[in-house]
């Protein structure tokens, strides 16, 4: 007899993870592999991406590393094509690739603004298009947004906040288009204050100011976000779609 814990397993499934060279991407890739998935890993930094691949292989799961710039629609399609060719199928997409920016709005150039949107918003769309074409019913997409989509952390982050808010809208629309017609669920996670490679400088300078506003009394760990992503990617969340799950230790309730 199967147990409820079996719903969290991904045995026999193939997951694609973008932004898999550091931070959340590494933790998510490891969590999916531990749950039984084989993993296709994409990021721009090939050397670090190879290290993530080796970690997945060490867990006993197959993995393929594909240097990918998600802002390029053709590269996104090529990434999915490699996943299909090497691993045989696509069941899960984790849209984790992202870039940060903190530029005062009156000084931000059109090129700077657009570069953030190209990776953080357009990239997940191109990846979702390509992956959804390869998925069958039962597929799952998880978009990694941010609490910056629903509130401010006091930084000049117009481009970043806009891109992450747009990702919530994208999540909802793709869910309504694909869940009923194609059997593909689409959800988003909104991480709060986590120390990763991308946030390390800010964390060192500003975290003490934020700590009193976090009921949990600490920052999050990448493993905690990875566990949430695994839940949404698995059959344990089979009746959840179009939703945004905040993972922030309570930061946004104050």
GROMACS .gro file of N, CA and C in nm, residues 86-186:
model
  303
   86UNK      N    1   1.865   1.330  -2.417
   86UNK     CA    2   1.953   1.263  -2.322
   86UNK      C    3   1.878   1.188  -2.212
   87UNK      N    4   1.763   1.242  -2.170
   87UNK     CA    5   1.693   1.184  -2.056
   87UNK      C    6   1.557   1.125  -2.092
   88UNK      N    7   1.509   1.153  -2.213
   88UNK     CA    8   1.393   1.081  -2.266
   88UNK      C    9   1.257   1.143  -2.250
   89UNK      N   10   1.243   1.245  -2.162
   89UNK     CA   11   1.112   1.304  -2.138
   89UNK      C   12   1.130   1.433  -2.059
   90UNK      N   13   1.023   1.507  -2.042
   90UNK     CA   14   1.023   1.625  -1.955
   90UNK      C   15   0.893   1.625  -1.876
   91UNK      N   16   0.905   1.626  -1.744
   91UNK     CA   17   0.788   1.624  -1.657
   91UNK      C   18   0.777   1.749  -1.570
   92UNK      N   19   0.891   1.808  -1.536
   92UNK     CA   20   0.894   1.919  -1.441
   92UNK      C   21   0.987   2.027  -1.495
   93UNK      N   22   0.945   2.151  -1.481
   93UNK     CA   23   1.031   2.266  -1.512
   93UNK      C   24   1.035   2.356  -1.390
   94UNK      N   25   1.157   2.388  -1.345
   94UNK     CA   26   1.175   2.486  -1.239
   94UNK      C   27   1.242   2.608  -1.300
   95UNK      N   28   1.167   2.715  -1.311
   95UNK     CA   29   1.218   2.842  -1.366
   95UNK      C   30   1.283   2.920  -1.254
   96UNK      N   31   1.412   2.895  -1.232
   96UNK     CA   32   1.484   2.957  -1.122
   96UNK      C   33   1.583   3.064  -1.167
   97UNK      N   34   1.625   3.063  -1.292
   97UNK     CA   35   1.725   3.159  -1.338
   97UNK      C   36   1.678   3.302  -1.314
   98UNK      N   37   1.768   3.384  -1.263
   98UNK     CA   38   1.731   3.523  -1.238
   98UNK      C   39   1.853   3.609  -1.214
   99UNK      N   40   1.835   3.738  -1.235
   99UNK     CA   41   1.940   3.835  -1.207
   99UNK      C   42   1.883   3.943  -1.117
  100UNK      N   43   1.968   3.999  -1.032
  100UNK     CA   44   1.926   4.108  -0.945
  100UNK      C   45   1.979   4.240  -0.996
  101UNK      N   46   1.915   4.347  -0.955
  101UNK     CA   47   1.959   4.481  -0.991
  101UNK      C   48   1.906   4.579  -0.888
  102UNK      N   49   1.987   4.678  -0.854
  102UNK     CA   50   1.945   4.783  -0.760
  102UNK      C   51   1.998   4.915  -0.813
  103UNK      N   52   1.919   4.975  -0.903
  103UNK     CA   53   1.957   5.099  -0.969
  103UNK      C   54   1.847   5.202  -0.947
  104UNK      N   55   1.878   5.321  -0.897
  104UNK     CA   56   1.775   5.423  -0.879
  104UNK      C   57   1.699   5.448  -1.009
  105UNK      N   58   1.568   5.462  -0.998
  105UNK     CA   59   1.483   5.468  -1.116
  105UNK      C   60   1.519   5.583  -1.210
  106UNK      N   61   1.564   5.694  -1.156
  106UNK     CA   62   1.597   5.808  -1.243
  106UNK      C   63   1.729   5.791  -1.315
  107UNK      N   64   1.805   5.687  -1.276
  107UNK     CA   65   1.934   5.664  -1.341
  107UNK      C   66   1.937   5.534  -1.422
  108UNK      N   67   1.833   5.455  -1.414
  108UNK     CA   68   1.834   5.326  -1.483
  108UNK      C   69   1.813   5.344  -1.633
  109UNK      N   70   1.901   5.287  -1.710
  109UNK     CA   71   1.892   5.300  -1.856
  109UNK      C   72   1.791   5.200  -1.912
  110UNK      N   73   1.740   5.226  -2.033
  110UNK     CA   74   1.651   5.129  -2.096
  110UNK      C   75   1.717   4.992  -2.109
  111UNK      N   76   1.845   4.991  -2.139
  111UNK     CA   77   1.915   4.863  -2.156
  111UNK      C   78   1.924   4.787  -2.024
  112UNK      N   79   1.950   4.858  -1.915
  112UNK     CA   80   1.959   4.792  -1.784
  112UNK      C   81   1.823   4.734  -1.743
  113UNK      N   82   1.719   4.812  -1.763
  113UNK     CA   83   1.585   4.767  -1.727
  113UNK      C   84   1.546   4.644  -1.809
  114UNK      N   85   1.568   4.652  -1.939
  114UNK     CA   86   1.527   4.543  -2.027
  114UNK      C   87   1.606   4.415  -2.001
  115UNK      N   88   1.734   4.430  -1.965
  115UNK     CA   89   1.817   4.312  -1.940
  115UNK      C   90   1.762   4.229  -1.824
  116UNK      N   91   1.710   4.296  -1.721
  116UNK     CA   92   1.651   4.224  -1.607
  116UNK      C   93   1.523   4.152  -1.649
  117UNK      N   94   1.438   4.222  -1.723
  117UNK     CA   95   1.313   4.158  -1.769
  117UNK      C   96   1.340   4.042  -1.863
  118UNK      N   97   1.443   4.053  -1.945
  118UNK     CA   98   1.473   3.946  -2.041
  118UNK      C   99   1.503   3.814  -1.970
  119UNK      N  100   1.575   3.821  -1.858
  119UNK     CA  101   1.611   3.700  -1.785
  119UNK      C  102   1.500   3.658  -1.688
  120UNK      N  103   1.448   3.752  -1.612
  120UNK     CA  104   1.358   3.719  -1.502
  120UNK      C  105   1.213   3.695  -1.542
  121UNK      N  106   1.171   3.750  -1.654
  121UNK     CA  107   1.032   3.736  -1.697
  121UNK      C  108   1.019   3.669  -1.833
  122UNK      N  109   1.090   3.722  -1.932
  122UNK     CA  110   1.082   3.659  -2.064
  122UNK      C  111   1.143   3.520  -2.061
  123UNK      N  112   1.255   3.503  -1.990
  123UNK     CA  113   1.319   3.373  -1.984
  123UNK      C  114   1.227   3.262  -1.935
  124UNK      N  115   1.157   3.280  -1.823
  124UNK     CA  116   1.063   3.178  -1.779
  124UNK      C  117   0.953   3.150  -1.880
  125UNK      N  118   0.912   3.252  -1.954
  125UNK     CA  119   0.809   3.231  -2.055
  125UNK      C  120   0.860   3.143  -2.168
  126UNK      N  121   0.981   3.174  -2.218
  126UNK     CA  122   1.036   3.093  -2.328
  126UNK      C  123   1.060   2.950  -2.281
  127UNK      N  124   1.110   2.934  -2.159
  127UNK     CA  125   1.133   2.800  -2.107
  127UNK      C  126   1.001   2.725  -2.091
  128UNK      N  127   0.898   2.793  -2.039
  128UNK     CA  128   0.769   2.729  -2.020
  128UNK      C  129   0.709   2.686  -2.154
  129UNK      N  130   0.719   2.772  -2.255
  129UNK     CA  131   0.670   2.736  -2.389
  129UNK      C  132   0.735   2.607  -2.437
  130UNK      N  133   0.868   2.605  -2.432
  130UNK     CA  134   0.941   2.491  -2.485
  130UNK      C  135   0.914   2.365  -2.404
  131UNK      N  136   0.913   2.377  -2.272
  131UNK     CA  137   0.891   2.260  -2.188
  131UNK      C  138   0.750   2.207  -2.201
  132UNK      N  139   0.651   2.296  -2.206
  132UNK     CA  140   0.511   2.252  -2.213
  132UNK      C  141   0.484   2.174  -2.341
  133UNK      N  142   0.552   2.208  -2.448
  133UNK     CA  143   0.534   2.133  -2.572
  133UNK      C  144   0.580   1.989  -2.557
  134UNK      N  145   0.676   1.967  -2.467
  134UNK     CA  146   0.732   1.833  -2.447
  134UNK      C  147   0.661   1.756  -2.337
  135UNK      N  148   0.589   1.824  -2.249
  135UNK     CA  149   0.525   1.759  -2.135
  135UNK      C  150   0.396   1.689  -2.175
  136UNK      N  151   0.363   1.586  -2.098
  136UNK     CA  152   0.233   1.522  -2.108
  136UNK      C  153   0.154   1.557  -1.982
  137UNK      N  154   0.031   1.510  -1.974
  137UNK     CA  155  -0.053   1.537  -1.857
  137UNK      C  156   0.018   1.489  -1.730
  138UNK      N  157   0.010   1.571  -1.627
  138UNK     CA  158   0.080   1.543  -1.503
  138UNK      C  159   0.205   1.625  -1.486
  139UNK      N  160   0.237   1.708  -1.586
  139UNK     CA  161   0.354   1.794  -1.578
  139UNK      C  162   0.334   1.906  -1.478
  140UNK      N  163   0.447   1.963  -1.434
  140UNK     CA  164   0.441   2.072  -1.336
  140UNK      C  165   0.549   2.174  -1.365
  141UNK      N  166   0.512   2.300  -1.355
  141UNK     CA  167   0.606   2.411  -1.370
  141UNK      C  168   0.603   2.492  -1.241
  142UNK      N  169   0.721   2.524  -1.189
  142UNK     CA  170   0.731   2.608  -1.070
  142UNK      C  171   0.819   2.727  -1.104
  143UNK      N  172   0.765   2.846  -1.090
  143UNK     CA  173   0.838   2.970  -1.116
  143UNK      C  174   0.888   3.030  -0.985
  144UNK      N  175   1.015   3.066  -0.982
  144UNK     CA  176   1.072   3.126  -0.862
  144UNK      C  177   1.063   3.278  -0.875
  145UNK      N  178   0.969   3.337  -0.803
  145UNK     CA  179   0.950   3.482  -0.803
  145UNK      C  180   1.023   3.538  -0.680
  146UNK      N  181   0.962   3.629  -0.607
  146UNK     CA  182   1.026   3.693  -0.492
  146UNK      C  183   0.922   3.774  -0.417
  147UNK      N  184   0.945   3.793  -0.286
  147UNK     CA  185   0.856   3.881  -0.212
  147UNK      C  186   0.868   4.025  -0.260
  148UNK      N  187   0.972   4.055  -0.339
  148UNK     CA  188   0.981   4.189  -0.399
  148UNK      C  189   0.867   4.214  -0.496
  149UNK      N  190   0.799   4.107  -0.538
  149UNK     CA  191   0.683   4.121  -0.626
  149UNK      C  192   0.563   4.180  -0.555
  150UNK      N  193   0.558   4.168  -0.422
  150UNK     CA  194   0.440   4.211  -0.348
  150UNK      C  195   0.471   4.314  -0.240
  151UNK      N  196   0.597   4.352  -0.226
  151UNK     CA  197   0.635   4.452  -0.127
  151UNK      C  198   0.778   4.496  -0.148
  152UNK      N  199   0.816   4.601  -0.080
  152UNK     CA  200   0.949   4.657  -0.098
  152UNK      C  201   1.042   4.617   0.017
  153UNK      N  202   1.168   4.597  -0.018
  153UNK     CA  203   1.271   4.574   0.083
  153UNK      C  204   1.357   4.698   0.102
  154UNK      N  205   1.309   4.811   0.049
  154UNK     CA  206   1.378   4.938   0.069
  154UNK      C  207   1.492   4.963  -0.027
  155UNK      N  208   1.501   4.884  -0.132
  155UNK     CA  209   1.606   4.903  -0.232
  155UNK      C  210   1.547   4.960  -0.360
  156UNK      N  211   1.628   5.029  -0.441
  156UNK     CA  212   1.579   5.078  -0.570
  156UNK      C  213   1.579   4.964  -0.672
  157UNK      N  214   1.470   4.890  -0.678
  157UNK     CA  215   1.464   4.768  -0.758
  157UNK      C  216   1.344   4.767  -0.852
  158UNK      N  217   1.324   4.873  -0.927
  158UNK     CA  218   1.207   4.880  -1.014
  158UNK      C  219   1.205   4.765  -1.114
  159UNK      N  220   1.317   4.740  -1.181
  159UNK     CA  221   1.320   4.635  -1.283
  159UNK      C  222   1.301   4.498  -1.220
  160UNK      N  223   1.372   4.473  -1.111
  160UNK     CA  224   1.362   4.343  -1.045
  160UNK      C  225   1.220   4.319  -0.993
  161UNK      N  226   1.165   4.417  -0.922
  161UNK     CA  227   1.031   4.402  -0.867
  161UNK      C  228   0.927   4.383  -0.977
  162UNK      N  229   0.940   4.461  -1.084
  162UNK     CA  230   0.845   4.448  -1.195
  162UNK      C  231   0.853   4.310  -1.259
  163UNK      N  232   0.975   4.260  -1.275
  163UNK     CA  233   0.991   4.129  -1.338
  163UNK      C  234   0.932   4.019  -1.252
  164UNK      N  235   0.952   4.028  -1.121
  164UNK     CA  236   0.902   3.924  -1.032
  164UNK      C  237   0.750   3.933  -1.014
  165UNK      N  238   0.696   4.055  -1.019
  165UNK     CA  239   0.550   4.070  -1.017
  165UNK      C  240   0.490   4.016  -1.146
  166UNK      N  241   0.556   4.042  -1.257
  166UNK     CA  242   0.510   3.989  -1.384
  166UNK      C  243   0.508   3.838  -1.385
  167UNK      N  244   0.602   3.777  -1.314
  167UNK     CA  245   0.608   3.632  -1.310
  167UNK      C  246   0.487   3.572  -1.238
  168UNK      N  247   0.432   3.645  -1.141
  168UNK     CA  248   0.309   3.599  -1.077
  168UNK      C  249   0.194   3.599  -1.178
  169UNK      N  250   0.182   3.706  -1.255
  169UNK     CA  251   0.078   3.712  -1.358
  169UNK      C  252   0.096   3.603  -1.462
  170UNK      N  253   0.219   3.579  -1.502
  170UNK     CA  254   0.248   3.474  -1.599
  170UNK      C  255   0.207   3.338  -1.543
  171UNK      N  256   0.238   3.314  -1.418
  171UNK     CA  257   0.202   3.188  -1.353
  171UNK      C  258   0.052   3.164  -1.359
  172UNK      N  259  -0.024   3.264  -1.324
  172UNK     CA  260  -0.170   3.249  -1.322
  172UNK      C  261  -0.226   3.224  -1.461
  173UNK      N  262  -0.175   3.298  -1.559
  173UNK     CA  263  -0.231   3.282  -1.693
  173UNK      C  264  -0.196   3.147  -1.753
  174UNK      N  265  -0.071   3.104  -1.738
  174UNK     CA  266  -0.034   2.973  -1.792
  174UNK      C  267  -0.111   2.862  -1.722
  175UNK      N  268  -0.137   2.879  -1.593
  175UNK     CA  269  -0.216   2.778  -1.521
  175UNK      C  270  -0.356   2.766  -1.580
  176UNK      N  271  -0.418   2.881  -1.608
  176UNK     CA  272  -0.554   2.872  -1.661
  176UNK      C  273  -0.555   2.821  -1.804
  177UNK      N  274  -0.448   2.843  -1.879
  177UNK     CA  275  -0.441   2.792  -2.016
  177UNK      C  276  -0.410   2.643  -2.021
  178UNK      N  277  -0.322   2.596  -1.933
  178UNK     CA  278  -0.265   2.462  -1.951
  178UNK      C  279  -0.314   2.356  -1.855
  179UNK      N  280  -0.367   2.394  -1.738
  179UNK     CA  281  -0.404   2.291  -1.641
  179UNK      C  282  -0.520   2.207  -1.692
  180UNK      N  283  -0.625   2.273  -1.737
  180UNK     CA  284  -0.741   2.198  -1.785
  180UNK      C  285  -0.719   2.133  -1.920
  181UNK      N  286  -0.651   2.203  -2.010
  181UNK     CA  287  -0.637   2.154  -2.147
  181UNK      C  288  -0.523   2.055  -2.163
  182UNK      N  289  -0.414   2.075  -2.087
  182UNK     CA  290  -0.296   1.992  -2.107
  182UNK      C  291  -0.255   1.913  -1.983
  183UNK      N  292  -0.320   1.939  -1.871
  183UNK     CA  293  -0.285   1.868  -1.749
  183UNK      C  294  -0.153   1.911  -1.688
  184UNK      N  295  -0.114   2.035  -1.715
  184UNK     CA  296   0.013   2.088  -1.663
  184UNK      C  297  -0.018   2.192  -1.556
  185UNK      N  298   0.026   2.169  -1.436
  185UNK     CA  299   0.008   2.266  -1.329
  185UNK      C  300   0.120   2.370  -1.333
  186UNK      N  301   0.086   2.494  -1.298
  186UNK     CA  302   0.184   2.603  -1.296
  186UNK      C  303   0.166   2.682  -1.167
   0.00000   0.00000   0.00000
